[in-house]
Phi, psi and omega in degrees: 000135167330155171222136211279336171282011193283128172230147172246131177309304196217165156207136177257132214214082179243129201224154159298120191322155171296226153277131214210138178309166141352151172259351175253132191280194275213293189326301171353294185251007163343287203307353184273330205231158188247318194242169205283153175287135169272127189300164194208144190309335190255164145307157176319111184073006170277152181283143189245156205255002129315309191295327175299293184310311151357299193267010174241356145271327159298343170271334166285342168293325193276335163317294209317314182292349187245334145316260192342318197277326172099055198243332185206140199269170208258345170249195205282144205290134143281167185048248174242014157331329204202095193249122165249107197260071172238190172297180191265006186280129164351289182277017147244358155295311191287313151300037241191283192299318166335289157295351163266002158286341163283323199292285210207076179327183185341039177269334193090345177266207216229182202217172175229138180212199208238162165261137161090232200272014178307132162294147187235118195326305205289321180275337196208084196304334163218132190319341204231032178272329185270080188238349195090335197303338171305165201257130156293149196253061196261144143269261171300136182298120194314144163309336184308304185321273183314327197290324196300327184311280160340275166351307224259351172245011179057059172216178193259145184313325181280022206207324163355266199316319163276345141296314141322343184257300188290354161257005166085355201238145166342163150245133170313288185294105166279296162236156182298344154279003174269016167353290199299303166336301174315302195280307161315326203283301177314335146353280173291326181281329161316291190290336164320311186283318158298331174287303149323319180291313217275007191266315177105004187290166181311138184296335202288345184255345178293118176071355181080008149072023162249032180186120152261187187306328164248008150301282193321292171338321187270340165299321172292314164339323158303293217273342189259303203306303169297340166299321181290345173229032154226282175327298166255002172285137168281159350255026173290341161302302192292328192291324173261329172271352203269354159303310173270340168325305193264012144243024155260346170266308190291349199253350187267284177310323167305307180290339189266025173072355179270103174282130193220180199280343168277140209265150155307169202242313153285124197270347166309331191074347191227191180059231205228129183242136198215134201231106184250094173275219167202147170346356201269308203274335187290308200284306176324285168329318164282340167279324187262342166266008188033067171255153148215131182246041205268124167232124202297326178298320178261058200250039175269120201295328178238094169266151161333129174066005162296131187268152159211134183207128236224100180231135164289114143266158174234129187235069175101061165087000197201147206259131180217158164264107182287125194220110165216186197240166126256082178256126173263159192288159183293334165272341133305327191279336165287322175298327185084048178228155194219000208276335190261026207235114223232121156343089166256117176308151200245101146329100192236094217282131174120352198252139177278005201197162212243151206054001178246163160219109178342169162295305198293314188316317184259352169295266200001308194289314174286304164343278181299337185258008193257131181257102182321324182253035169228032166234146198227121206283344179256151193244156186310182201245118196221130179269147150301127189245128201282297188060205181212164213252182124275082163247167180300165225217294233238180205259022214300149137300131187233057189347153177220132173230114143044060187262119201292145181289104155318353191224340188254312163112355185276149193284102184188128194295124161264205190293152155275002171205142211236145166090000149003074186320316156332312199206093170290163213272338157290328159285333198265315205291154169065069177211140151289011188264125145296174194273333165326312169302315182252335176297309172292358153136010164298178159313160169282344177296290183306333178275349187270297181311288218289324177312326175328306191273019181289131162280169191299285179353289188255035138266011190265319169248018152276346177279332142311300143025276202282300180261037127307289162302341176310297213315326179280342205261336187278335187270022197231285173238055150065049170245091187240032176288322185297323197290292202287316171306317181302305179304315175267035180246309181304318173301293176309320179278305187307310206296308183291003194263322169115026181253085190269343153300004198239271168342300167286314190290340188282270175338280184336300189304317185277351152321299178281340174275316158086177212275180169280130199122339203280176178257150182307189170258098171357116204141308199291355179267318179285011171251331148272357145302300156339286210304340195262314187323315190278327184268337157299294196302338184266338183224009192243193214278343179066000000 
């Protein structure tokens, strides 16, 4: 857990992709369930466009978090200050991009990835190691197992078997030696059904409208069990992990000045290195350092968008290895709210103290769990990668007026116009620049200098802005799962700012939109009118 005298040299930031369909289609499992699988907007394994929002607001939660530590500076990064890593599958790339919008608003900056579908050794050391194929090793059959069981034929554990017979469908368990099967296939089906609630679909289709949020908790809870014994049990972990792992050591130790034959994930030694991976790579990672982060409250261990995050601080003079989680509750990743999503120290066998470690402690540690003849010392060849975003489209207006810095004391403008054919609007939101100014043809050099002297302010609204704008352009075509994601995000930036007219109309709005799937309340379009009414008034000419 942070500590407030905690200053961090480097941090290491690895986390899971967003929310993403089934990796598989519907047909796949029809023979398990008596009622239909909810169909889902996106192909098979896609980042879904909830899940993009999602991860870009977690990635401004997770700014926060690093701003704090003194790991990234509140304005846009230079150089290699800030290394963003991701895999080469469709929904890490889009997570990638995603968070870095969140990560570092109207900087422009790129992400690094292999080209096209290549594998890339950090995430998946031979493309065909994360297949399962190892047999699990289990004891007692888990209780979960019958509730899923329940869950997917609507029966009670004495009544299952004759249902299944009489609906024509599978049993997970057919006999007690197929446990390891039994157990892989609930894995996937746990998570499916978890993917669906944090997705936002209507409750009456999560699960087949027979499991609410803490049913599901106990269900997924199959998906960490298989995970403890194909993923994160030695030694298939190390076999899959000790590559990236012993250049997350190596990048830990670069910053604490120690040179090793293995290349940093930064070639600066400092700032922030951030690995947009996958549940596979949380678990894998957590077997070769013997972390355990399982929170009863929380209990899905790798959720969309988790985090694990691995830092050298210097603390009264001395030097430690820093180890926690930023994980969100299945109720955050359906709402899209992130402001409640709290740092938890990391359990570390070998460590005197939970989440910390000596330095010596944890070289020991990697040491003994890194298999030297699956690390290959040079890191693969990854290009910047630009990719493309959710940003605004239309030519909506924002008047702007002069807003004095609470902390600088200085004077400053965002763009006075967001879609700008000139000046797109990602370049122009969050700048100290009028748009006159930014528009009109400097350089990409010159506009990155100038974000350099930008204060928390004026990211704090040009991001109000941009989603003032998503939010009218998703309810205009009646996407208005997005409109409600905007609405409480404009809410949660205004409130700590004191822009409490914004604020209240943002709440007022999000009342009336009601949770996702449901149908709105009467009202909510002359209440979101408000809200851009209340952010003119607030940044506009008055």
């Amino acid at each position: 857990m942070a500590h407030a005298k905690d200053h961090a040299q480097v941090e290491i930031v690895l986390l899971r992709h967003g929310i993403r369909s089934p990796t598989k289609p519907n047909a796949n499992y029809v023979d398990y369930a008596n009622a239909s699988w909810p169909d889902w907007p996106v192909a098979p394994g896609m980042l879904t466009a909830h899940g993009h929002e999602g991860m870009r607001a977690i990635g401004s939660r997770l700014r926060q978090e690093l701003v704090a530590d003194g790991a990234m500076s509140k304005s846009c990064p230079m150089g290699s200050s800030l290394v963003l890593i991701g895999d080469s599958t469709p929904r890490n790339r889009e997570s990638s991009v995603a968070l870095r919008e969140g990560l570092t608003p109207g900087c422009g900056t790129t992400y690094l990835a292999m080209d096209g579908a290549t594998n890339n050794p950090l995430f998946h050391y031979r493309r065909d190691d994360d297949d399962d194929a190892a047999p699990a090793t289990l004891g007692s059959t888990p209780p979960a197992l019958d509730e899923l069981q329940s869950v997917l034929l609507g029966c009670e554990s004495a009544t299952c078997a004759d249902i299944a017979r009489r609906d024509g469908k599978k049993l997970l368990l057919s006999t007690p030696d197929a446990l390891p099967k039994a157990m892989k296939l609930a894995g996937t089906l746990s998570e499916n059904l978890m993917l669906a609630y944090v997705e936002g679909m209507p409750l009456d289709t999560v699960a087949f409208g027979r499991g609410d949020v803490t049913r599901l908790g106990r269900i997924i809870t199959l998906h960490n069990d298989q995970f403890a014994v194909t993923k994160k049990a030695m030694p298939a972990a190390s076999l899959a992990a000790s590559n990236l792992v012993a250049h997350i050591v190596a990048t830990l130790d670069a910053a604490n000045g120690v040179t090793t034959d293995v290349a940093s994930l930064t070639p600066s030694h400092q700032g922030v290195v951030v690995l947009v991976g996958h549940d596979t790579n949380l678990a894998n990672v957590a077997g070769v350092l013997g972390l355990d982060w399982h929170d009863t409250s929380r209990p899905d261990d790798y959720p969309p968008g988790g985090a694990l995050l691995m830092a050298l601080v210097e603390r009264d003079g001395k030097r430690l290895i820093r180890i926690d989680t930023l994980m969100p509750s299945m109720e955050q990743l359906r709402e899209g709210r992130f402001d409640a999503m709290r740092r938890r120290p990391v359990h570390v066998a070998g460590c005197s103290h939970p989440g910390e470690c000596t330095v010596d402690e944890f070289a020991a540690i990697a040491k003994r769990g890194i298999d030297r003849s699956r690390v290959d010392p040079a890191l693969p060849v990854m290009r910047a990668q630009q990719g493309r975003g959710a940003r605004p489209r239309t030519g909506r207006k924002f008047r702007q007026k002069p807003m004095q810095g609470r902390r600088s004391g200085h004077t400053m403008r965002t763009s006075s116009q967001i879609g700008d054919a000139r000046c797109p609007a990602w370049e122009c939101v969050d700048t100290v620049a009028t748009s006159a100014e930014l528009c009109s043809g400097p350089t990409i050099g010159e506009k990155r200098k100038m974000q350099q002297n930008q204060e928390a302010d004026t990211f704090t609204m040009g991001e109000i802005i941009f989603d003032a704008v998503e939010m009218n352009e998703a309810a205009v075509s009646g996407n208005l799962d997005v409109s409600r994601f905007r609405a409480r995000r404009i809410a949660s930036l205004a409130a700590p700012e004191g822009l409490d007219g914004i604020a209240e109309a943002a709440h007022a709005l999000t009342r009336l939109l009601g949770p996702p799937g449901s149908e709105p309340l009467p009202g909510y379009g002359a209440a979101m009118v408000n809200v851009s009414a209340e952010i003119d008034r607030a940044f506009g000419e008055g």
